[in-house]
């Protein structure tokens, strides 16, 4: 025991721990060099003073020596623990950054009343697909099918409604359709999922969206923040975009403007220069993240540099990892009462949560139900966007509190599988390095694009007018953009980009 606790051995252990700590810190590249040097000097001085103080020839077991050796051991343990957590942080950045390849599910579907059970039952039978919306992935799936059962004939249709009718009329025996498109049809045609049966699902890789890189510490840039309606791994690319926010960031002026756009905004969908016609913004994700990026660029007249995507799993898990959050619910105009009390359609095992104005403690499930609710409010999607902003601010506030010190592990773990961005790791580290270097506060403002949620339409880019009329004789609800609000957003964004005096924007 005397040898184990000798001052030389403790010095060796502490030095080794220190070298490992600084190697990890240097590799992480988020701490400015001036702080690294200062930390190195301070730590070296502490180690030297401990080594010197532990020397006592007359009484090696004096209280002072024992105490200093205990401090030495604690210091080594703290350095190892800190190094381990820094490594986890580095691995987290590497995992979420750089836009990993994503996948989508494409199904081979037959009528539930048919006798077909396997792909082999469809040899030499006619297939169909909506080739106007996603010809590339249809062709990929066709090739995979032919690898299993030989050549097939695929008839192309221009809408999902035409495709479904062809299956029902037995013009085709099977259809090739993405999972996300099936879900959209389910929303329009009640009982559709009971009429069909999936006999094969193919997982396809889809191309990533390249970053439009900026000098993130020296010039303003835009980040599109997307919240998808799926749970599970974020690598799933077949999810609707329920949250659409553009963060305009000026790193020089330390300004951030978050512009939120209603998911049901009725706009032209664009992708790679092609206008697919008018539809809800949320449906742009059916054609891939690139379509959502191009569509929002067209709405706001900007070039988006990066995107960051999260899903419902990450949202719930982060709130739970933080130990819950407090949300101050405003008094909204709701249906059914004048007190602002409403019951969510989601959450609580399908029973919903009854919420009232005021400060409310929320776990992940309740928080998700809160930000997804819209039908309770007379202003519909406009209120949902406001609630998303309220929730985002509450999460950021909790993350910036001392409580995050003991919860950071859980937060990182909760995000690792359900958050991704095409911002390169080096750009993220540059931003972190800049923030640690000057520790300046950021001025964060928000703005919500307004729209008329009472608008109804029969025309969608993804389905035919006949399908909409069949689902609802009055048409389906969308949010008609209010152009004055769009122009106001463009003005605010330009203020941040130009680095002018930041306007205080009052969020509704």
Short mmCIF file of C-alpha atoms in Angstrom, two decimals:
data_model
loop_
_atom_site.label_atom_id
_atom_site.label_comp_id
_atom_site.label_asym_id
_atom_site.label_seq_id
_atom_site.Cartn_x
_atom_site.Cartn_y
_atom_site.Cartn_z
CA UNK A 1 0.00 0.00 0.00
CA UNK A 2 2.91 2.28 0.77
CA UNK A 3 4.32 1.72 -2.74
CA UNK A 4 0.91 2.17 -4.36
CA UNK A 5 0.45 5.50 -2.62
CA UNK A 6 4.03 6.69 -3.14
CA UNK A 7 4.30 10.29 -4.29
CA UNK A 8 6.23 9.30 -7.43
CA UNK A 9 3.61 6.81 -8.55
CA UNK A 10 0.84 9.32 -7.87
CA UNK A 11 2.80 11.90 -9.88
CA UNK A 12 3.07 9.46 -12.79
CA UNK A 13 -0.68 8.66 -12.69
CA UNK A 14 -1.63 12.33 -12.53
CA UNK A 15 0.75 13.28 -15.36
CA UNK A 16 -0.58 10.44 -17.50
CA UNK A 17 -4.17 11.53 -16.81
CA UNK A 18 -3.25 15.11 -17.67
CA UNK A 19 -1.60 14.15 -20.96
CA UNK A 20 -4.65 12.09 -21.92
CA UNK A 21 -6.97 14.96 -20.96
CA UNK A 22 -5.09 17.55 -23.03
CA UNK A 23 -4.76 15.19 -25.99
CA UNK A 24 -8.55 14.70 -26.05
CA UNK A 25 -9.15 18.42 -25.52
CA UNK A 26 -6.77 19.33 -28.34
CA UNK A 27 -8.33 16.77 -30.68
CA UNK A 28 -11.83 18.11 -29.93
CA UNK A 29 -10.73 21.56 -31.19
CA UNK A 30 -13.45 23.55 -29.46
CA UNK A 31 -11.33 25.23 -26.77
CA UNK A 32 -9.27 28.27 -27.91
CA UNK A 33 -5.50 27.86 -27.66
CA UNK A 34 -5.17 30.69 -25.11
CA UNK A 35 -7.41 28.77 -22.71
CA UNK A 36 -5.56 25.53 -23.38
CA UNK A 37 -2.24 27.15 -22.52
CA UNK A 38 -3.67 28.79 -19.39
CA UNK A 39 -5.23 25.50 -18.29
CA UNK A 40 -1.96 23.67 -18.91
CA UNK A 41 -0.01 26.16 -16.77
CA UNK A 42 -2.54 26.04 -13.92
CA UNK A 43 -2.74 22.24 -13.93
CA UNK A 44 1.05 21.89 -14.07
CA UNK A 45 1.38 24.24 -11.10
CA UNK A 46 -1.21 22.25 -9.08
CA UNK A 47 0.51 18.93 -9.85
CA UNK A 48 3.94 20.38 -8.90
CA UNK A 49 2.62 21.81 -5.63
CA UNK A 50 0.91 18.50 -4.75
CA UNK A 51 4.10 16.55 -5.46
CA UNK A 52 6.16 18.94 -3.42
CA UNK A 53 3.66 19.08 -0.55
CA UNK A 54 3.50 15.28 -0.27
CA UNK A 55 7.18 15.13 0.71
CA UNK A 56 7.61 14.69 4.44
CA UNK A 57 10.61 12.59 5.49
CA UNK A 58 9.79 12.73 9.17
CA UNK A 59 6.18 11.57 8.91
CA UNK A 60 4.92 10.17 5.62
CA UNK A 61 1.54 9.45 7.22
CA UNK A 62 0.88 12.93 8.56
CA UNK A 63 -2.62 14.34 8.06
CA UNK A 64 -1.29 16.90 5.58
CA UNK A 65 0.44 14.30 3.40
CA UNK A 66 -2.55 11.95 3.42
CA UNK A 67 -4.85 14.83 2.55
CA UNK A 68 -2.66 15.99 -0.37
CA UNK A 69 -2.40 12.43 -1.72
CA UNK A 70 -6.17 12.15 -1.55
CA UNK A 71 -6.45 15.40 -3.52
CA UNK A 72 -3.98 13.97 -6.04
CA UNK A 73 -6.08 10.83 -6.51
CA UNK A 74 -9.27 12.88 -6.88
CA UNK A 75 -7.56 15.10 -9.48
CA UNK A 76 -6.52 12.06 -11.54
CA UNK A 77 -10.05 10.62 -11.38
CA UNK A 78 -11.59 13.96 -12.40
CA UNK A 79 -9.20 14.24 -15.37
CA UNK A 80 -10.04 10.72 -16.55
CA UNK A 81 -13.77 11.35 -16.11
CA UNK A 82 -13.53 14.67 -17.99
CA UNK A 83 -11.55 13.02 -20.79
CA UNK A 84 -14.14 10.28 -21.14
CA UNK A 85 -16.98 12.81 -21.42
CA UNK A 86 -15.03 14.93 -23.90
CA UNK A 87 -14.52 11.83 -26.03
CA UNK A 88 -18.25 11.14 -25.93
CA UNK A 89 -18.90 14.72 -27.01
CA UNK A 90 -16.45 14.36 -29.89
CA UNK A 91 -18.06 11.08 -30.98
CA UNK A 92 -21.46 12.75 -30.81
CA UNK A 93 -20.36 15.58 -33.12
CA UNK A 94 -18.84 13.09 -35.56
CA UNK A 95 -22.05 11.07 -35.57
CA UNK A 96 -24.55 13.88 -36.19
CA UNK A 97 -22.48 16.07 -38.52
CA UNK A 98 -21.78 15.84 -42.21
CA UNK A 99 -25.20 14.53 -43.27
CA UNK A 100 -25.11 10.75 -43.17
CA UNK A 101 -26.84 8.80 -45.92
CA UNK A 102 -30.57 8.43 -45.39
CA UNK A 103 -33.04 5.74 -46.36
CA UNK A 104 -36.70 5.45 -47.37
CA UNK A 105 -39.11 2.52 -47.52
CA UNK A 106 -40.78 1.66 -50.82
CA UNK A 107 -43.55 -0.94 -50.73
CA UNK A 108 -44.99 -3.42 -53.18
CA UNK A 109 -48.73 -3.33 -52.43
CA UNK A 110 -51.64 -5.52 -53.57
CA UNK A 111 -55.34 -5.56 -52.76
CA UNK A 112 -56.13 -7.21 -49.44
CA UNK A 113 -58.76 -9.31 -51.22
CA UNK A 114 -56.20 -10.78 -53.64
CA UNK A 115 -54.51 -14.13 -53.20
CA UNK A 116 -50.99 -12.74 -53.63
CA UNK A 117 -48.80 -13.30 -50.58
CA UNK A 118 -45.23 -13.05 -51.86
CA UNK A 119 -43.34 -11.21 -54.55
CA UNK A 120 -42.95 -14.44 -56.49
CA UNK A 121 -46.75 -14.57 -56.89
CA UNK A 122 -46.53 -11.49 -59.15
CA UNK A 123 -44.37 -13.00 -61.90
CA UNK A 124 -45.39 -11.55 -65.32
CA UNK A 125 -48.24 -9.54 -63.75
CA UNK A 126 -48.68 -5.76 -64.35
CA UNK A 127 -47.34 -3.24 -61.83
CA UNK A 128 -48.06 0.48 -61.49
CA UNK A 129 -46.38 3.49 -59.87
CA UNK A 130 -46.68 7.27 -59.61
CA UNK A 131 -43.75 8.09 -61.87
CA UNK A 132 -44.41 11.83 -61.92
CA UNK A 133 -43.47 12.34 -58.27
CA UNK A 134 -40.42 10.11 -57.82
CA UNK A 135 -39.32 8.33 -60.98
CA UNK A 136 -35.78 7.72 -59.69
CA UNK A 137 -36.82 5.64 -56.67
CA UNK A 138 -39.51 3.87 -58.71
CA UNK A 139 -36.81 2.78 -61.16
CA UNK A 140 -34.55 1.63 -58.32
CA UNK A 141 -37.36 -0.45 -56.83
CA UNK A 142 -38.25 -1.86 -60.25
CA UNK A 143 -34.67 -3.07 -60.63
CA UNK A 144 -34.73 -4.73 -57.19
CA UNK A 145 -38.00 -6.47 -58.00
CA UNK A 146 -36.63 -7.74 -61.33
CA UNK A 147 -33.58 -9.11 -59.52
CA UNK A 148 -35.98 -11.39 -57.64
CA UNK A 149 -38.73 -12.32 -60.13
CA UNK A 150 -37.48 -11.30 -63.56
CA UNK A 151 -38.68 -8.58 -65.93
CA UNK A 152 -41.83 -6.68 -64.99
CA UNK A 153 -43.98 -4.08 -66.74
CA UNK A 154 -44.64 -0.89 -64.76
CA UNK A 155 -47.35 1.54 -65.89
CA UNK A 156 -46.76 5.14 -64.91
CA UNK A 157 -49.47 7.35 -63.37
CA UNK A 158 -49.44 11.08 -62.63
CA UNK A 159 -51.15 11.07 -59.20
CA UNK A 160 -51.43 8.69 -56.26
CA UNK A 161 -55.21 8.77 -56.71
CA UNK A 162 -54.93 7.47 -60.30
CA UNK A 163 -52.54 4.76 -59.09
CA UNK A 164 -54.93 3.58 -56.37
CA UNK A 165 -57.87 3.54 -58.80
CA UNK A 166 -55.85 1.43 -61.23
CA UNK A 167 -55.22 -1.10 -58.44
CA UNK A 168 -58.86 -1.11 -57.36
CA UNK A 169 -60.03 -1.54 -60.99
CA UNK A 170 -57.43 -4.31 -61.47
CA UNK A 171 -55.75 -2.51 -64.35
CA UNK A 172 -52.64 -3.44 -62.38
CA UNK A 173 -52.13 -6.21 -59.81
CA UNK A 174 -49.57 -4.43 -57.65
CA UNK A 175 -48.36 -0.91 -57.08
CA UNK A 176 -44.97 0.44 -56.11
CA UNK A 177 -45.40 3.21 -53.53
CA UNK A 178 -43.39 4.89 -50.78
CA UNK A 179 -44.50 4.43 -47.18
CA UNK A 180 -44.89 8.17 -46.70
CA UNK A 181 -47.21 8.37 -49.74
CA UNK A 182 -49.34 5.57 -48.33
CA UNK A 183 -49.72 7.54 -45.11
CA UNK A 184 -50.81 10.62 -47.07
CA UNK A 185 -53.46 8.56 -48.89
CA UNK A 186 -54.64 7.21 -45.54
CA UNK A 187 -55.19 10.79 -44.38
CA UNK A 188 -57.42 11.49 -47.38
CA UNK A 189 -59.21 8.19 -47.96
CA UNK A 190 -60.66 6.67 -44.81
CA UNK A 191 -60.15 2.92 -44.55
CA UNK A 192 -57.55 2.79 -47.33
CA UNK A 193 -55.10 0.75 -45.26
CA UNK A 194 -57.74 -1.96 -44.82
CA UNK A 195 -58.09 -2.35 -48.58
CA UNK A 196 -54.45 -3.15 -49.29
CA UNK A 197 -51.68 -5.48 -48.16
CA UNK A 198 -47.91 -4.93 -48.27
CA UNK A 199 -46.10 -8.02 -49.54
CA UNK A 200 -42.59 -6.59 -49.82
CA UNK A 201 -40.73 -3.53 -48.51
CA UNK A 202 -37.48 -2.30 -50.03
CA UNK A 203 -35.15 0.04 -48.13
CA UNK A 204 -33.54 2.49 -50.54
CA UNK A 205 -30.69 4.88 -49.93
CA UNK A 206 -31.36 8.46 -50.97
CA UNK A 207 -28.75 11.09 -51.85
CA UNK A 208 -27.71 13.57 -49.19
CA UNK A 209 -28.23 17.32 -49.42
CA UNK A 210 -24.87 19.03 -49.87
CA UNK A 211 -24.14 21.95 -47.57
CA UNK A 212 -23.80 25.43 -49.05
CA UNK A 213 -20.84 26.17 -46.83
CA UNK A 214 -20.29 29.53 -45.19
CA UNK A 215 -17.53 31.04 -43.06
CA UNK A 216 -19.62 30.43 -39.97
CA UNK A 217 -17.58 32.64 -37.63
CA UNK A 218 -17.10 35.51 -40.07
CA UNK A 219 -20.31 35.90 -42.09
CA UNK A 220 -24.09 35.49 -41.64
CA UNK A 221 -25.68 32.20 -42.67
CA UNK A 222 -29.00 30.33 -42.64
CA UNK A 223 -29.81 26.98 -40.98
CA UNK A 224 -33.08 25.23 -41.81
CA UNK A 225 -34.39 23.42 -38.71
CA UNK A 226 -36.75 20.56 -39.55
CA UNK A 227 -38.84 18.52 -37.15
CA UNK A 228 -40.20 15.34 -38.70
CA UNK A 229 -43.31 13.37 -37.76
CA UNK A 230 -41.53 10.06 -37.23
CA UNK A 231 -40.03 8.24 -34.29
CA UNK A 232 -36.92 6.08 -34.32
CA UNK A 233 -33.66 6.70 -36.15
CA UNK A 234 -33.28 10.02 -37.96
CA UNK A 235 -31.73 8.22 -40.94
CA UNK A 236 -35.29 7.53 -42.06
CA UNK A 237 -35.86 9.98 -44.91
CA UNK A 238 -39.57 9.33 -45.46
CA UNK A 239 -41.11 11.68 -42.90
CA UNK A 240 -43.24 14.81 -43.22
CA UNK A 241 -41.78 18.11 -42.02
CA UNK A 242 -44.05 19.20 -39.16
CA UNK A 243 -41.63 21.84 -37.86
CA UNK A 244 -40.06 24.27 -40.33
CA UNK A 245 -37.83 27.04 -38.96
CA UNK A 246 -35.07 29.09 -40.50
CA UNK A 247 -32.36 30.29 -38.12
CA UNK A 248 -30.60 33.33 -39.59
CA UNK A 249 -27.33 33.68 -37.68
CA UNK A 250 -24.98 36.66 -37.65
CA UNK A 251 -21.87 35.49 -35.71
CA UNK A 252 -20.27 38.93 -35.80
CA UNK A 253 -23.21 40.79 -34.25
CA UNK A 254 -24.24 37.77 -32.13
CA UNK A 255 -27.75 37.88 -33.54
CA UNK A 256 -30.12 35.00 -34.28
CA UNK A 257 -33.51 35.35 -35.91
CA UNK A 258 -35.69 32.23 -35.92
CA UNK A 259 -38.41 32.42 -38.57
CA UNK A 260 -41.07 29.72 -38.29
CA UNK A 261 -43.29 28.66 -41.18
CA UNK A 262 -46.64 26.85 -40.74
CA UNK A 263 -46.52 23.21 -41.84
CA UNK A 264 -49.77 23.63 -43.80
CA UNK A 265 -48.56 26.69 -45.73
CA UNK A 266 -50.07 26.32 -49.21
CA UNK A 267 -47.13 27.02 -51.52
CA UNK A 268 -45.43 25.89 -54.73
CA UNK A 269 -43.14 22.92 -54.11
CA UNK A 270 -39.73 23.09 -55.79
CA UNK A 271 -36.92 20.60 -56.23
CA UNK A 272 -33.87 20.97 -58.45
CA UNK A 273 -35.53 23.73 -60.46
CA UNK A 274 -38.81 21.86 -60.99
CA UNK A 275 -42.11 23.33 -59.83
CA UNK A 276 -44.39 20.49 -58.72
CA UNK A 277 -47.39 22.75 -58.11
CA UNK A 278 -49.15 23.88 -54.96
CA UNK A 279 -49.36 21.72 -51.87
CA UNK A 280 -48.83 21.89 -48.11
CA UNK A 281 -45.26 22.68 -47.12
CA UNK A 282 -45.16 19.56 -44.93
CA UNK A 283 -45.67 17.39 -48.06
CA UNK A 284 -42.43 18.72 -49.57
CA UNK A 285 -40.56 16.17 -47.43
CA UNK A 286 -42.18 13.38 -49.45
CA UNK A 287 -39.86 14.40 -52.29
CA UNK A 288 -36.86 14.61 -49.98
CA UNK A 289 -35.13 17.20 -47.82
CA UNK A 290 -33.84 18.92 -50.96
CA UNK A 291 -37.45 19.76 -51.91
CA UNK A 292 -38.14 21.29 -48.50
CA UNK A 293 -34.92 23.32 -48.73
CA UNK A 294 -35.69 24.61 -52.25
CA UNK A 295 -39.32 25.38 -51.38
CA UNK A 296 -38.43 27.45 -48.31
CA UNK A 297 -35.65 29.20 -50.22
CA UNK A 298 -38.30 30.25 -52.74
CA UNK A 299 -40.71 31.45 -50.04
CA UNK A 300 -38.15 33.63 -48.23
CA UNK A 301 -35.86 34.53 -51.15
CA UNK A 302 -32.72 33.19 -49.45
CA UNK A 303 -30.02 30.57 -49.99
CA UNK A 304 -30.00 28.07 -47.12
CA UNK A 305 -26.52 27.00 -46.05
CA UNK A 306 -27.23 24.06 -43.76
CA UNK A 307 -30.07 22.04 -42.35
CA UNK A 308 -30.56 20.38 -38.96
CA UNK A 309 -33.19 17.67 -38.64
CA UNK A 310 -34.71 16.08 -35.57
CA UNK A 311 -37.70 13.81 -35.06
CA UNK A 312 -40.31 13.18 -32.39
CA UNK A 313 -38.09 10.63 -30.65
CA UNK A 314 -35.30 13.15 -30.09
CA UNK A 315 -37.76 15.79 -28.94
CA UNK A 316 -39.36 13.57 -26.30
CA UNK A 317 -36.05 12.06 -25.18
CA UNK A 318 -34.33 15.43 -24.75
CA UNK A 319 -37.16 16.75 -22.57
CA UNK A 320 -37.07 13.58 -20.45
CA UNK A 321 -33.25 13.66 -20.28
CA UNK A 322 -33.50 17.22 -18.91
CA UNK A 323 -35.83 15.96 -16.19
CA UNK A 324 -38.82 17.73 -17.72
CA UNK A 325 -39.30 21.42 -18.46
CA UNK A 326 -41.54 24.27 -17.36
CA UNK A 327 -43.69 25.89 -20.05
CA UNK A 328 -45.74 29.05 -19.59
CA UNK A 329 -48.83 28.38 -21.72
CA UNK A 330 -50.47 31.57 -23.04
CA UNK A 331 -54.23 32.07 -22.99
CA UNK A 332 -55.34 31.30 -26.55
CA UNK A 333 -58.74 31.57 -28.19
CA UNK A 334 -59.91 27.96 -28.13
CA UNK A 335 -63.05 26.15 -29.15
CA UNK A 336 -65.51 25.27 -26.39
CA UNK A 337 -64.67 27.76 -23.61
CA UNK A 338 -63.41 31.24 -22.83
CA UNK A 339 -60.78 30.19 -20.28
CA UNK A 340 -58.22 28.98 -22.82
CA UNK A 341 -58.43 25.37 -21.56
CA UNK A 342 -57.90 22.72 -24.26
CA UNK A 343 -57.31 18.99 -24.57
CA UNK A 344 -54.62 17.68 -26.91
CA UNK A 345 -55.46 15.07 -29.52
CA UNK A 346 -52.15 13.26 -28.97
CA UNK A 347 -50.35 11.87 -25.93
CA UNK A 348 -51.30 10.19 -22.66
CA UNK A 349 -51.85 6.84 -24.40
CA UNK A 350 -54.39 8.32 -26.77
CA UNK A 351 -56.39 10.12 -24.08
CA UNK A 352 -54.73 13.51 -24.59
CA UNK A 353 -53.77 16.08 -21.93
CA UNK A 354 -56.06 18.80 -20.63
CA UNK A 355 -53.97 21.97 -20.44
CA UNK A 356 -54.77 25.44 -19.16
CA UNK A 357 -52.96 28.80 -19.34
CA UNK A 358 -50.07 29.26 -16.94
CA UNK A 359 -46.83 27.56 -15.96
CA UNK A 360 -47.01 23.81 -16.50
CA UNK A 361 -44.41 21.10 -15.84
CA UNK A 362 -44.09 18.78 -18.85
CA UNK A 363 -42.40 15.49 -19.54
CA UNK A 364 -41.54 14.38 -23.07
CA UNK A 365 -44.93 12.92 -23.95
CA UNK A 366 -46.88 15.95 -22.71
CA UNK A 367 -44.46 18.37 -24.39
CA UNK A 368 -44.85 16.59 -27.72
CA UNK A 369 -48.65 16.58 -27.43
CA UNK A 370 -48.53 20.33 -26.68
CA UNK A 371 -46.44 21.32 -29.70
CA UNK A 372 -48.42 19.08 -32.08
CA UNK A 373 -51.85 20.43 -31.09
CA UNK A 374 -53.61 22.78 -33.50
CA UNK A 375 -57.28 21.78 -33.86
CA UNK A 376 -58.18 23.13 -30.41
CA UNK A 377 -57.20 26.67 -31.41
CA UNK A 378 -59.24 29.09 -33.47
CA UNK A 379 -56.02 30.25 -35.14
CA UNK A 380 -54.99 26.66 -35.81
CA UNK A 381 -51.50 26.27 -37.24
CA UNK A 382 -50.49 29.81 -36.24
CA UNK A 383 -50.81 28.85 -32.56
CA UNK A 384 -48.99 25.57 -33.10
CA UNK A 385 -46.03 27.49 -34.55
CA UNK A 386 -46.06 29.86 -31.57
CA UNK A 387 -46.10 26.89 -29.19
CA UNK A 388 -43.14 25.33 -30.97
CA UNK A 389 -41.19 28.53 -30.36
CA UNK A 390 -42.24 28.58 -26.70
CA UNK A 391 -41.09 24.98 -26.30
CA UNK A 392 -37.77 25.62 -28.07
CA UNK A 393 -37.03 28.56 -25.78
CA UNK A 394 -37.94 26.49 -22.69
CA UNK A 395 -35.56 23.71 -23.76
CA UNK A 396 -32.74 26.18 -24.48
CA UNK A 397 -33.33 27.83 -21.09
CA UNK A 398 -33.04 24.48 -19.30
CA UNK A 399 -29.95 23.55 -21.31
CA UNK A 400 -28.30 26.84 -20.29
CA UNK A 401 -29.05 26.29 -16.59
CA UNK A 402 -26.65 24.65 -14.10
CA UNK A 403 -28.88 21.55 -14.24
CA UNK A 404 -27.36 20.64 -17.60
CA UNK A 405 -24.06 19.69 -15.91
CA UNK A 406 -25.52 16.50 -14.47
CA UNK A 407 -27.78 15.81 -17.45
CA UNK A 408 -25.51 16.39 -20.45
CA UNK A 409 -24.81 12.66 -20.83
CA UNK A 410 -28.50 11.88 -21.17
CA UNK A 411 -29.09 14.76 -23.59
CA UNK A 412 -26.28 13.64 -25.91
CA UNK A 413 -27.45 10.03 -25.81
CA UNK A 414 -31.02 11.07 -26.58
CA UNK A 415 -29.92 13.05 -29.63
CA UNK A 416 -27.36 10.65 -31.10
CA UNK A 417 -29.85 8.53 -33.08
CA UNK A 418 -32.50 11.14 -33.77
CA UNK A 419 -30.68 14.32 -34.81
CA UNK A 420 -28.59 15.01 -37.88
CA UNK A 421 -27.18 17.95 -39.80
CA UNK A 422 -25.26 18.52 -43.00
CA UNK A 423 -23.12 21.16 -41.27
CA UNK A 424 -19.57 19.74 -41.30
CA UNK A 425 -18.02 18.85 -37.98
CA UNK A 426 -15.29 21.45 -38.53
CA UNK A 427 -17.88 24.26 -38.84
CA UNK A 428 -19.65 23.16 -35.64
CA UNK A 429 -16.32 23.13 -33.80
CA UNK A 430 -15.48 26.59 -35.16
CA UNK A 431 -18.72 27.98 -33.75
CA UNK A 432 -18.12 26.33 -30.37
CA UNK A 433 -14.54 27.60 -30.33
CA UNK A 434 -15.72 31.14 -31.09
CA UNK A 435 -18.36 31.05 -28.36
CA UNK A 436 -15.97 29.70 -25.72
CA UNK A 437 -13.40 32.30 -26.76
CA UNK A 438 -15.54 35.40 -26.16
CA UNK A 439 -18.50 34.04 -24.12
CA UNK A 440 -20.65 36.85 -25.55
CA UNK A 441 -24.44 36.56 -25.10
CA UNK A 442 -26.62 36.14 -28.19
CA UNK A 443 -29.66 38.23 -29.01
CA UNK A 444 -32.28 35.70 -30.10
CA UNK A 445 -35.52 36.92 -31.70
CA UNK A 446 -38.39 34.99 -33.29
CA UNK A 447 -40.94 35.68 -35.99
CA UNK A 448 -43.89 33.58 -37.19
CA UNK A 449 -45.08 33.71 -40.76
CA UNK A 450 -48.83 34.29 -40.68
CA UNK A 451 -51.49 32.61 -42.73
CA UNK A 452 -55.21 32.07 -43.04
CA UNK A 453 -55.94 28.58 -41.63
CA UNK A 454 -59.58 28.65 -42.85
CA UNK A 455 -58.58 28.26 -46.51
CA UNK A 456 -59.80 25.06 -48.19
CA UNK A 457 -58.75 23.65 -51.55
CA UNK A 458 -59.37 20.71 -53.87
CA UNK A 459 -56.04 20.99 -55.69
CA UNK A 460 -52.87 19.37 -54.40
CA UNK A 461 -49.60 18.51 -56.10
CA UNK A 462 -49.70 15.02 -54.59
CA UNK A 463 -53.30 13.91 -55.21
CA UNK A 464 -56.08 14.59 -57.72
CA UNK A 465 -59.05 16.89 -57.21
CA UNK A 466 -61.34 13.85 -57.39
CA UNK A 467 -59.55 12.25 -54.43
CA UNK A 468 -59.99 15.41 -52.36
CA UNK A 469 -63.67 15.68 -53.24
CA UNK A 470 -64.11 12.04 -52.31
CA UNK A 471 -62.50 12.64 -48.91
CA UNK A 472 -64.24 15.93 -48.18
CA UNK A 473 -66.84 17.69 -50.30
CA UNK A 474 -65.67 21.04 -48.87
CA UNK A 475 -62.06 20.41 -49.78
CA UNK A 476 -59.09 19.96 -47.46
CA UNK A 477 -57.80 22.60 -45.05
CA UNK A 478 -54.59 24.49 -45.81
CA UNK A 479 -53.00 27.70 -44.53
CA UNK A 480 -53.02 30.45 -47.13
CA UNK A 481 -49.86 32.62 -46.78
CA UNK A 482 -50.39 36.26 -45.85
CA UNK A 483 -47.99 38.01 -48.20
CA UNK A 484 -47.47 41.00 -45.91
CA UNK A 485 -46.14 38.62 -43.26
CA UNK A 486 -43.80 36.97 -45.77
CA UNK A 487 -42.43 40.35 -46.84
CA UNK A 488 -41.96 41.36 -43.20
CA UNK A 489 -39.96 38.17 -42.58
CA UNK A 490 -37.75 38.93 -45.57
CA UNK A 491 -37.11 42.42 -44.17
CA UNK A 492 -36.16 41.10 -40.73
CA UNK A 493 -33.89 38.47 -42.25
CA UNK A 494 -32.10 41.11 -44.33
CA UNK A 495 -31.57 43.24 -41.21
CA UNK A 496 -29.68 40.34 -39.60
CA UNK A 497 -27.75 39.53 -42.78
CA UNK A 498 -26.65 43.16 -43.12
CA UNK A 499 -25.63 43.36 -39.46
CA UNK A 500 -27.75 46.43 -38.86
CA UNK A 501 -29.44 47.34 -35.58
CA UNK A 502 -31.42 44.30 -34.58
CA UNK A 503 -35.12 45.00 -34.42
CA UNK A 504 -36.99 43.74 -31.36
CA UNK A 505 -39.51 41.43 -32.93
CA UNK A 506 -42.60 40.75 -30.86
CA UNK A 507 -43.58 37.10 -31.21
CA UNK A 508 -47.29 36.50 -31.35
#
